[in-house]
Short mmCIF file of C-alpha atoms in Angstrom, two decimals:
data_model
loop_
_atom_site.label_atom_id
_atom_site.label_comp_id
_atom_site.label_asym_id
_atom_site.label_seq_id
_atom_site.Cartn_x
_atom_site.Cartn_y
_atom_site.Cartn_z
CA MET A 1 -12.35 -6.29 12.53
CA PRO A 2 -9.22 -5.46 10.56
CA ILE A 3 -9.06 -2.24 8.59
CA LEU A 4 -7.76 -2.23 5.02
CA VAL A 5 -6.47 1.10 3.70
CA SER A 6 -5.79 1.68 0.01
CA CYS A 7 -4.47 4.77 -1.74
CA TRP A 8 -6.73 6.66 -4.17
CA HIS A 9 -3.65 7.84 -6.13
CA CYS A 10 -1.71 4.61 -6.77
CA LYS A 11 -4.68 2.25 -6.21
CA ARG A 12 -2.60 -0.02 -3.96
CA ALA A 13 -3.49 -1.54 -0.61
CA VAL A 14 -1.03 0.17 1.71
CA LEU A 15 -2.06 -0.92 5.20
CA MET A 16 -4.04 -3.62 7.02
CA VAL A 17 -4.29 -3.20 10.78
CA PRO A 18 -6.67 -4.03 13.65
CA ARG A 19 -7.17 -0.31 14.33
CA MET A 20 -5.76 3.04 13.27
CA ALA A 21 -3.36 4.68 15.71
CA GLU A 22 -0.78 7.46 15.55
CA ARG A 23 1.89 5.14 14.09
CA GLU A 24 -0.36 4.08 11.21
CA LEU A 25 -1.30 7.69 10.43
CA ALA A 26 2.40 8.58 10.24
CA TRP A 27 2.92 5.66 7.85
CA LEU A 28 0.05 6.89 5.65
CA CYS A 29 1.50 10.39 5.64
CA ASP A 30 4.86 8.98 4.50
CA HIS A 31 3.15 6.94 1.77
CA LEU A 32 1.24 9.97 0.51
CA ALA A 33 4.40 12.09 0.46
CA ALA A 34 6.08 9.42 -1.70
CA CYS A 35 3.03 8.79 -3.89
CA ASP A 36 2.00 12.42 -4.49
CA PRO A 37 4.87 14.66 -3.34
CA ASP A 38 3.45 17.82 -4.95
CA ASP A 39 0.23 17.78 -2.89
CA PRO A 40 0.30 20.93 -0.72
CA SER A 41 -2.32 19.53 1.65
CA ILE A 42 0.01 16.94 3.19
CA GLY A 43 0.31 17.63 6.89
CA LEU A 44 -2.90 19.65 7.27
CA GLY A 45 -4.62 17.21 9.62
CA VAL A 46 -5.99 13.70 9.90
CA GLY A 47 -9.23 14.38 8.02
CA ASN A 48 -7.35 15.87 5.11
CA LEU A 49 -4.83 13.02 5.11
CA LEU A 50 -7.49 10.31 5.11
CA ARG A 51 -9.38 11.78 2.15
CA HIS A 52 -6.54 10.42 0.00
CA PHE A 53 -7.25 6.86 1.16
CA ARG A 54 -10.09 4.37 1.00
CA VAL A 55 -10.70 2.86 4.43
CA VAL A 56 -12.59 -0.45 4.61
CA GLU A 57 -13.57 -2.59 7.58
CA VAL A 58 -12.89 -6.18 6.56
CA GLU A 59 -15.45 -8.48 8.10
CA GLY A 60 -14.93 -12.18 8.48
CA GLU A 61 -16.97 -14.88 6.81
CA ARG A 62 -20.12 -13.71 8.59
CA GLY A 63 -20.86 -10.76 6.31
CA THR A 64 -19.75 -8.57 3.52
CA ASP A 65 -17.20 -5.78 3.50
CA ARG A 66 -18.36 -2.35 4.55
CA ALA A 67 -16.57 0.55 2.94
CA ALA A 68 -16.28 4.04 4.36
CA ARG A 69 -14.88 6.65 2.05
CA ASN A 70 -14.25 9.05 4.92
CA GLY A 71 -11.94 7.29 7.37
CA GLU A 72 -12.00 9.92 10.12
CA ARG A 73 -13.90 7.65 12.47
CA TYR A 74 -10.96 5.22 12.51
CA ALA A 75 -8.40 7.73 13.72
CA ARG A 76 -8.16 7.74 17.48
#
């Protein structure tokens, strides 16, 4: 299932990927630095980074979307 990531600050969808990997986390960090450059918590770890984003598993036509506010389980 694809993962849709949107930013809590700018309310935009910023990423849609099959799974979260190191490259995607770096992209989210760059987005957050551009979106909220004064946030001192940037760079303090994956859990802290992902609290700025809404992470949603996008299911196909079989079911409804499931949202997870804490995206730590997607970082591998």
